[in-house]
């Protein structure tokens, strides 16, 4: 348990500048997203042999913008949370309900108007719709996809601003007296400087 409480503190004690740490996390998330896309495309091509959709360049752009947006939003949520456990709770507590109202888990349900309107405020609905439009033949990609990308970029900028305000570095990253008191004896880890 001590390691989980100490982890966010050790990240804040990194000697890297904030922008470099965020850039590394975003590039890592983007790499995982593109790698996942390639694996799914390879399995699909091997099993079903579908044709390449005409909107694949737009779908790739939407995937990249979405991955960057959700990575920065996730980092902003993690910077607000006091512990790693609360960051997980905050993320899943908002993600799962948003998936239901954003056509991720259930496609095409008839939600009340107020709930449908609220779902369009959040980035997940825009990412879902932009990817669906890009992969559907015969759908006009502009200006609707451009609007979805604009919403995703707005959320990215807002999350980056929040991250720049809430992420603080602490020199040394040493545990506080309270953390020492809750640390189980015999599990102490040494930090090599």
Backbone as JSON, one array per atom type, in Angstrom:
{
  "sequence": "XXXXXXXXXXXXXXXXXXXXXXXXXXXXXXXXXXXXXXXXXXXXXXXXXXXXXXXXXXXXXXXXXXXXXXXXXXXXXXXXXXXXXXXXXXXXXXXXXXXXXXXXXXXXXXXXXXXXXXXXXXXXXXXXXXXXXXXXXXXXXXXXXXXXXXXXXXXXXXXXXXXXXXXXXXXXXXXXXXXXXXXXXXXXXXXXX",
  "N": [[0.81, -1.18, 0.0], [2.02, 1.18, 0.67], [3.65, 1.8, -1.48], [1.82, 2.54, -3.49], [0.77, 4.88, -2.41], [3.01, 6.43, -2.41], [3.77, 6.66, -5.07], [2.55, 8.8, -6.81], [3.82, 10.96, -5.63], [6.52, 10.46, -6.15], [6.58, 10.74, -8.91], [6.13, 13.46, -9.13], [8.53, 14.34, -8.2], [10.37, 14.15, -10.18], [13.26, 15.01, -12.15], [12.77, 15.99, -14.65], [11.54, 18.53, -16.89], [8.15, 19.76, -16.8], [6.81, 19.86, -19.32], [8.27, 18.06, -20.85], [7.9, 15.65, -19.52], [5.11, 15.33, -19.82], [4.97, 15.28, -22.63], [6.4, 12.89, -23.14], [4.65, 11.02, -21.96], [2.39, 11.39, -23.57], [3.35, 10.68, -26.12], [3.92, 8.0, -25.59], [1.31, 7.02, -25.09], [0.16, 7.52, -27.57], [1.69, 5.84, -29.19], [0.89, 3.32, -28.2], [-1.83, 3.42, -28.91], [-1.73, 3.51, -31.75], [-0.34, 1.13, -32.26], [-2.2, -0.71, -31.25], [-4.28, -0.24, -33.07], [-3.05, -1.16, -35.44], [-2.73, -3.91, -34.86], [-5.41, -4.74, -34.57], [-6.32, -4.12, -37.15], [-4.74, -5.89, -38.66], [-5.62, -8.42, -37.75], [-8.31, -8.26, -38.5], [-8.02, -7.99, -41.29], [-6.88, -10.47, -41.88], [-8.89, -12.28, -41.13], [-11.35, -11.4, -42.29], [-10.9, -10.02, -44.68], [-11.53, -7.28, -45.56], [-12.22, -4.37, -47.64], [-10.15, -1.46, -47.96], [-11.25, 1.35, -46.21], [-12.4, 4.44, -47.65], [-12.11, 6.7, -46.13], [-9.86, 6.42, -44.5], [-7.48, 8.05, -44.04], [-8.56, 10.26, -42.66], [-9.67, 8.95, -40.47], [-7.35, 8.02, -39.23], [-6.19, 10.47, -38.52], [-8.16, 11.39, -36.72], [-7.91, 9.38, -34.78], [-5.3, 9.89, -33.81], [-5.56, 12.54, -32.81], [-7.57, 12.09, -30.9], [-6.31, 10.23, -29.16], [-4.22, 11.79, -28.15], [-5.73, 13.81, -26.91], [-7.21, 12.37, -24.91], [-5.14, 11.32, -23.41], [-3.89, 13.63, -22.34], [-6.07, 14.66, -20.91], [-6.4, 12.59, -19.07], [-3.96, 12.8, -17.67], [-4.37, 15.29, -16.53], [-6.52, 14.75, -14.82], [-5.23, 12.95, -13.12], [-3.4, 14.68, -11.97], [-4.97, 16.23, -10.34], [-5.93, 14.47, -8.48], [-5.29, 13.16, -5.22], [-4.17, 10.74, -4.5], [-3.05, 7.65, -6.04], [-5.08, 5.77, -6.05], [-7.39, 7.34, -5.81], [-7.27, 8.68, -8.23], [-7.75, 6.62, -10.05], [-10.35, 5.96, -9.31], [-11.66, 8.4, -9.88], [-11.29, 8.53, -12.64], [-12.48, 6.13, -13.69], [-15.0, 6.45, -12.61], [-16.06, 8.53, -14.06], [-15.59, 7.8, -16.73], [-16.96, 5.35, -17.37], [-19.84, 5.94, -17.13], [-19.9, 7.92, -19.15], [-19.24, 6.42, -21.41], [-21.55, 4.93, -21.81], [-23.46, 6.88, -22.51], [-22.34, 7.93, -24.76], [-22.49, 6.47, -27.12], [-20.74, 4.27, -27.08], [-20.76, 1.77, -25.62], [-23.43, 1.08, -26.02], [-25.13, 1.37, -28.95], [-27.0, 3.8, -30.59], [-29.22, 4.2, -28.77], [-32.31, 5.55, -27.44], [-32.0, 8.21, -25.69], [-33.04, 10.48, -23.06], [-33.66, 13.88, -24.03], [-32.2, 15.86, -22.63], [-30.07, 14.37, -21.55], [-28.83, 13.43, -23.87], [-28.0, 15.87, -24.94], [-26.17, 16.72, -22.99], [-24.23, 14.74, -23.3], [-22.98, 15.48, -25.64], [-21.3, 17.49, -24.89], [-19.01, 16.45, -23.87], [-15.76, 14.98, -24.69], [-15.65, 12.29, -25.55], [-17.93, 11.48, -26.97], [-17.69, 13.0, -29.3], [-15.27, 12.01, -30.34], [-16.0, 9.36, -30.84], [-18.1, 9.68, -32.72], [-16.74, 11.03, -34.81], [-14.83, 9.1, -35.61], [-16.56, 7.06, -36.43], [-17.92, 8.34, -38.56], [-15.75, 8.78, -40.29], [-15.05, 6.21, -41.04], [-17.29, 5.24, -42.3], [-18.63, 4.57, -45.43], [-19.5, 6.99, -47.89], [-20.25, 9.08, -46.23], [-20.29, 12.51, -45.59], [-17.35, 14.11, -44.79], [-16.42, 16.65, -44.09], [-18.08, 19.58, -42.97], [-18.49, 18.38, -40.5], [-16.73, 16.49, -39.23], [-14.55, 18.11, -38.85], [-15.58, 19.85, -36.93], [-15.92, 18.07, -34.79], [-13.22, 17.41, -34.34], [-12.31, 19.93, -33.56], [-13.64, 20.27, -31.12], [-12.38, 18.21, -29.67], [-9.74, 19.18, -29.68], [-10.13, 21.52, -28.21], [-10.81, 20.48, -25.69], [-8.36, 19.24, -25.18], [-6.58, 21.42, -24.99], [-7.75, 22.76, -22.81], [-7.42, 20.81, -20.79], [-4.64, 20.66, -20.77], [-4.0, 23.22, -19.85], [-5.14, 23.07, -17.28], [-3.56, 21.02, -16.26], [-1.05, 22.27, -16.27], [-1.43, 24.07, -14.23], [-2.06, 22.54, -11.96], [-0.19, 20.51, -11.59], [2.56, 19.97, -9.68], [5.98, 20.15, -8.81], [8.0, 18.53, -6.41], [10.83, 18.97, -4.61], [13.21, 16.41, -4.13], [11.31, 14.47, -3.28], [10.79, 13.05, -0.93], [9.18, 10.95, 1.5], [6.52, 12.08, 3.6], [6.13, 12.66, 7.17], [3.75, 11.46, 7.91], [3.46, 9.54, 5.92], [5.65, 7.94, 6.54], [4.77, 6.92, 8.96], [2.65, 5.28, 8.2], [3.88, 3.42, 6.7], [4.56, 0.04, 6.14], [6.51, -1.9, 8.36], [9.64, -3.32, 7.52], [9.24, -3.32, 4.77], [10.5, -1.27, 3.66], [11.77, 0.79, 1.13], [14.76, 1.59, -0.5], [15.87, 4.61, -1.94], [17.94, 5.34, -4.53], [20.07, 7.94, -5.11]],
  "CA": [[0.0, 0.0, 0.0], [2.88, 2.35, 0.76], [4.15, 2.12, -2.82], [0.78, 3.26, -4.21], [0.66, 6.25, -1.89], [4.25, 7.14, -2.71], [3.99, 6.78, -6.51], [2.33, 10.13, -7.37], [4.82, 11.88, -5.09], [7.8, 10.24, -6.84], [6.46, 11.32, -10.24], [6.29, 14.9, -9.0], [9.91, 14.64, -7.84], [11.25, 13.9, -11.32], [14.03, 16.19, -12.56], [12.36, 16.42, -15.98], [10.56, 19.62, -16.95], [6.79, 19.28, -16.94], [6.43, 19.67, -20.71], [8.94, 16.86, -21.35], [7.21, 14.52, -18.91], [3.81, 15.21, -20.49], [5.24, 14.86, -24.01], [6.74, 11.47, -23.11], [3.43, 10.25, -21.69], [1.52, 11.49, -24.75], [3.95, 9.86, -27.18], [3.71, 6.61, -25.2], [-0.1, 6.69, -25.31], [-0.05, 7.52, -29.02], [2.32, 4.62, -29.69], [0.01, 2.2, -27.84], [-3.05, 3.52, -29.71], [-1.43, 3.13, -33.14], [-0.01, -0.29, -32.24], [-3.48, -1.42, -31.11], [-4.97, -0.12, -34.36], [-2.4, -2.05, -36.41], [-3.04, -5.3, -34.52], [-6.82, -4.97, -34.92], [-6.42, -4.11, -38.62], [-4.13, -7.12, -39.18], [-6.52, -9.53, -37.46], [-9.48, -8.07, -39.35], [-7.64, -8.3, -42.67], [-6.64, -11.91, -42.0], [-10.12, -13.05, -40.97], [-12.49, -10.97, -43.09], [-10.44, -9.43, -45.93], [-12.35, -6.14, -46.0], [-11.52, -3.37, -48.41], [-9.7, -0.3, -47.17], [-12.23, 2.42, -46.32], [-11.88, 5.64, -48.3], [-11.83, 7.74, -45.13], [-8.84, 5.99, -43.56], [-6.59, 9.11, -43.56], [-9.28, 11.04, -41.66], [-9.78, 8.11, -39.28], [-6.05, 8.03, -38.57], [-6.07, 11.78, -37.89], [-9.05, 11.41, -35.55], [-7.31, 8.51, -33.77], [-4.17, 10.59, -33.21], [-6.07, 13.67, -32.01], [-8.29, 11.53, -29.75], [-5.35, 9.65, -28.22], [-3.55, 12.9, -27.47], [-6.7, 14.47, -26.03], [-7.54, 11.57, -23.74], [-3.94, 11.21, -22.58], [-3.73, 14.88, -21.59], [-7.17, 14.72, -19.95], [-6.07, 11.64, -18.0], [-2.9, 13.38, -16.84], [-4.96, 16.39, -15.74], [-7.28, 14.12, -13.73], [-4.25, 12.41, -12.18], [-2.74, 15.77, -11.24], [-5.91, 16.72, -9.34], [-6.11, 13.43, -7.46], [-4.27, 13.14, -4.16], [-3.52, 9.43, -4.49], [-3.27, 6.87, -7.26], [-6.39, 5.13, -5.96], [-8.45, 8.32, -6.11], [-7.2, 8.97, -9.68], [-8.44, 5.52, -10.72], [-11.78, 6.13, -9.03], [-12.16, 9.55, -10.63], [-11.29, 8.2, -14.06], [-13.52, 5.14, -14.0], [-16.3, 6.99, -12.21], [-16.58, 9.38, -15.14], [-15.48, 7.15, -18.03], [-18.0, 4.34, -17.62], [-21.12, 6.57, -17.52], [-19.77, 8.6, -20.44], [-19.27, 5.41, -22.47], [-22.93, 4.54, -22.06], [-24.22, 7.94, -23.18], [-21.59, 8.4, -25.93], [-22.56, 5.46, -28.18], [-19.59, 3.37, -27.06], [-21.24, 0.45, -25.22], [-24.76, 0.86, -26.59], [-25.21, 2.26, -30.11], [-28.3, 4.21, -31.06], [-30.38, 4.19, -27.87], [-33.06, 6.81, -27.34], [-31.83, 8.83, -24.38], [-33.77, 11.73, -22.93], [-33.01, 14.99, -24.74], [-31.22, 16.53, -21.77], [-28.9, 13.51, -21.44], [-28.17, 13.45, -25.17], [-27.34, 17.17, -25.07], [-25.0, 16.72, -22.1], [-23.2, 13.85, -23.83], [-22.25, 16.17, -26.71], [-20.34, 18.42, -24.29], [-17.79, 15.72, -23.53], [-14.99, 14.62, -25.89], [-15.8, 10.91, -25.98], [-18.99, 11.41, -27.99], [-17.14, 13.57, -30.53], [-14.29, 11.06, -30.88], [-16.75, 8.22, -31.36], [-18.83, 10.06, -33.94], [-15.78, 11.35, -35.87], [-14.29, 7.83, -36.12], [-17.62, 6.37, -37.15], [-18.13, 9.04, -39.83], [-14.59, 8.6, -41.17], [-15.0, 4.83, -41.53], [-18.53, 4.9, -43.0], [-18.59, 5.03, -46.82], [-20.54, 7.91, -48.35], [-20.55, 10.14, -45.26], [-19.55, 13.76, -45.82], [-16.44, 14.27, -43.67], [-16.3, 18.06, -43.68], [-17.41, 20.19, -41.82], [-18.84, 17.75, -39.22], [-15.54, 15.92, -38.6], [-13.75, 19.25, -38.39], [-16.17, 20.32, -35.67], [-15.57, 17.09, -33.76], [-11.8, 17.61, -34.03], [-12.19, 21.2, -32.83], [-14.04, 20.01, -29.72], [-11.3, 17.43, -29.05], [-8.6, 20.08, -29.45], [-10.5, 22.42, -27.12], [-10.64, 19.72, -24.45], [-6.92, 19.03, -24.98], [-5.99, 22.68, -24.51], [-8.25, 22.99, -21.46], [-6.76, 19.87, -19.87], [-3.23, 21.05, -20.66], [-3.96, 24.38, -18.95], [-5.38, 22.56, -15.93], [-2.36, 20.27, -15.88], [0.04, 23.21, -15.97], [-1.75, 24.75, -12.96], [-2.21, 21.64, -10.82], [0.97, 19.63, -11.45], [3.64, 20.66, -8.98], [7.12, 19.31, -8.48], [8.46, 18.63, -5.04], [12.22, 18.54, -4.62], [13.58, 15.29, -3.28], [10.28, 13.44, -3.29], [10.86, 12.24, 0.28], [7.89, 10.77, 2.14], [6.23, 12.91, 4.77], [6.09, 11.91, 8.43], [2.54, 10.63, 7.89], [3.72, 8.39, 5.07], [6.53, 7.05, 7.3], [3.99, 6.26, 10.0], [1.78, 4.25, 7.61], [4.71, 2.48, 5.95], [4.73, -1.23, 6.86], [7.9, -2.16, 8.7], [10.23, -4.4, 6.75], [9.05, -3.17, 3.34], [11.09, 0.01, 3.31], [12.55, 0.77, -0.11], [15.76, 2.63, -0.58], [15.92, 5.37, -3.18], [19.32, 5.66, -4.86], [20.11, 9.26, -5.72]],
  "C": [[0.86, 1.26, 0.0], [3.38, 2.78, -0.62], [3.11, 2.92, -3.59], [0.62, 4.67, -3.71], [1.87, 7.08, -2.29], [4.41, 7.43, -4.2], [3.71, 8.17, -7.06], [3.37, 11.14, -6.88], [6.16, 11.71, -5.82], [7.76, 10.77, -8.26], [6.67, 12.82, -10.18], [7.73, 15.28, -8.67], [10.88, 14.43, -9.0], [12.03, 15.17, -11.69], [13.64, 16.7, -13.95], [11.46, 17.65, -15.9], [9.17, 19.05, -17.24], [6.45, 18.98, -18.4], [7.05, 18.4, -21.28], [8.29, 15.6, -20.77], [5.87, 14.27, -19.59], [4.0, 14.73, -21.92], [5.58, 13.37, -24.07], [5.53, 10.59, -22.87], [2.51, 10.25, -22.91], [2.06, 10.64, -25.89], [3.77, 8.38, -26.86], [2.27, 6.17, -25.46], [-0.41, 6.62, -26.8], [0.53, 6.26, -29.65], [1.43, 3.41, -29.41], [-1.26, 2.23, -28.68], [-2.82, 3.08, -31.15], [-1.08, 1.65, -33.23], [-1.29, -1.14, -32.11], [-4.26, -1.39, -32.41], [-4.36, -1.08, -35.38], [-2.7, -3.52, -36.13], [-4.48, -5.63, -34.9], [-6.99, -5.01, -36.43], [-5.84, -5.39, -39.21], [-5.03, -8.33, -38.94], [-7.76, -9.45, -38.34], [-9.17, -8.43, -40.8], [-7.44, -9.8, -42.87], [-7.94, -12.71, -41.95], [-11.21, -12.69, -41.97], [-12.14, -10.42, -44.46], [-11.32, -8.27, -46.42], [-11.53, -5.21, -46.88], [-11.12, -2.21, -47.51], [-10.71, 0.83, -47.32], [-11.61, 3.68, -46.93], [-11.51, 6.72, -47.29], [-10.74, 7.37, -44.15], [-7.86, 7.1, -43.16], [-7.26, 9.97, -42.48], [-9.41, 10.24, -40.37], [-8.46, 8.07, -38.52], [-5.81, 9.38, -37.87], [-6.93, 11.87, -36.63], [-8.48, 10.54, -34.43], [-6.16, 9.22, -33.06], [-4.64, 11.72, -32.31], [-6.79, 13.16, -30.76], [-7.33, 10.96, -28.71], [-4.62, 10.74, -27.45], [-4.5, 13.57, -26.48], [-6.95, 13.66, -24.77], [-6.33, 11.34, -22.84], [-3.76, 12.47, -21.73], [-4.84, 15.05, -20.55], [-6.89, 13.77, -18.78], [-4.97, 12.15, -17.09], [-3.43, 14.52, -15.98], [-5.77, 15.83, -14.58], [-6.32, 13.58, -12.68], [-3.57, 13.51, -11.38], [-3.65, 16.37, -10.18], [-6.01, 15.75, -8.17], [-4.96, 13.47, -6.45], [-3.51, 11.82, -4.11], [-3.81, 8.72, -5.8], [-4.64, 6.2, -7.23], [-7.52, 6.1, -6.27], [-8.44, 8.7, -7.59], [-7.92, 7.87, -10.46], [-9.94, 5.65, -10.52], [-12.39, 7.29, -9.8], [-12.27, 9.22, -12.11], [-12.42, 7.23, -14.42], [-14.91, 5.63, -13.64], [-16.9, 7.92, -13.25], [-16.58, 8.67, -16.49], [-16.63, 6.2, -18.31], [-19.36, 4.97, -17.91], [-21.04, 7.28, -18.87], [-19.78, 7.62, -21.61], [-20.69, 5.0, -22.81], [-23.69, 5.61, -22.83], [-23.54, 8.44, -24.45], [-21.56, 7.4, -27.07], [-21.32, 4.57, -28.24], [-20.06, 1.95, -26.74], [-22.56, 0.1, -25.9], [-24.93, 1.86, -27.73], [-26.67, 2.53, -30.46], [-29.46, 4.17, -30.09], [-31.07, 5.55, -27.88], [-32.95, 7.32, -25.91], [-32.74, 10.04, -24.28], [-32.97, 12.87, -23.58], [-31.94, 15.65, -23.9], [-29.95, 15.7, -21.64], [-28.12, 13.47, -22.75], [-27.41, 14.76, -25.37], [-26.08, 17.23, -24.21], [-23.88, 15.86, -22.67], [-22.38, 14.51, -24.94], [-21.26, 17.2, -26.17], [-18.99, 17.74, -24.11], [-17.08, 15.18, -24.78], [-15.22, 13.21, -26.4], [-16.85, 10.76, -27.07], [-18.47, 11.93, -29.33], [-16.12, 12.63, -31.17], [-14.99, 9.87, -31.51], [-17.43, 8.55, -32.68], [-17.86, 10.35, -35.09], [-15.17, 10.07, -36.45], [-15.33, 7.06, -36.92], [-17.86, 7.01, -38.51], [-16.99, 8.8, -40.8], [-14.56, 7.19, -41.77], [-16.25, 4.4, -42.3], [-18.47, 5.43, -44.43], [-19.77, 5.96, -47.13], [-20.91, 9.01, -47.38], [-19.68, 11.34, -45.56], [-18.68, 14.05, -44.59], [-16.31, 15.72, -43.19], [-17.65, 18.72, -43.83], [-17.65, 19.46, -40.51], [-17.61, 17.17, -38.52], [-14.61, 17.02, -38.1], [-14.27, 19.81, -37.08], [-15.85, 19.37, -34.53], [-14.1, 17.23, -33.35], [-11.56, 18.89, -33.25], [-12.58, 21.02, -31.37], [-12.95, 19.21, -29.0], [-10.08, 18.3, -28.76], [-8.89, 21.06, -28.32], [-10.35, 21.72, -25.77], [-9.16, 19.48, -24.15], [-6.27, 20.27, -24.42], [-6.45, 22.98, -23.09], [-7.59, 22.08, -20.44], [-5.29, 20.21, -19.7], [-3.08, 22.27, -19.75], [-4.18, 23.96, -17.5], [-4.16, 21.81, -15.41], [-1.22, 21.2, -15.51], [-0.18, 23.94, -14.65], [-1.71, 23.8, -11.76], [-1.01, 20.72, -10.6], [2.1, 20.42, -10.82], [4.77, 19.68, -8.71], [7.52, 19.56, -7.04], [9.89, 18.13, -5.01], [12.46, 17.37, -3.66], [12.58, 14.16, -3.29], [10.29, 12.55, -2.06], [9.47, 12.11, 0.91], [7.73, 11.68, 3.35], [6.22, 12.04, 6.01], [4.87, 11.0, 8.47], [2.75, 9.39, 7.04], [4.66, 7.41, 5.76], [5.75, 6.27, 8.34], [3.13, 5.13, 9.44], [2.58, 3.21, 6.84], [4.87, 1.19, 6.74], [6.2, -1.47, 7.15], [8.39, -3.37, 7.92], [10.05, -4.29, 5.25], [9.67, -1.86, 2.88], [11.94, -0.14, 2.06], [13.54, 1.9, -0.09], [15.71, 3.3, -1.93], [17.37, 5.75, -3.41], [19.33, 6.97, -5.61], [21.03, 9.28, -6.91]]
}
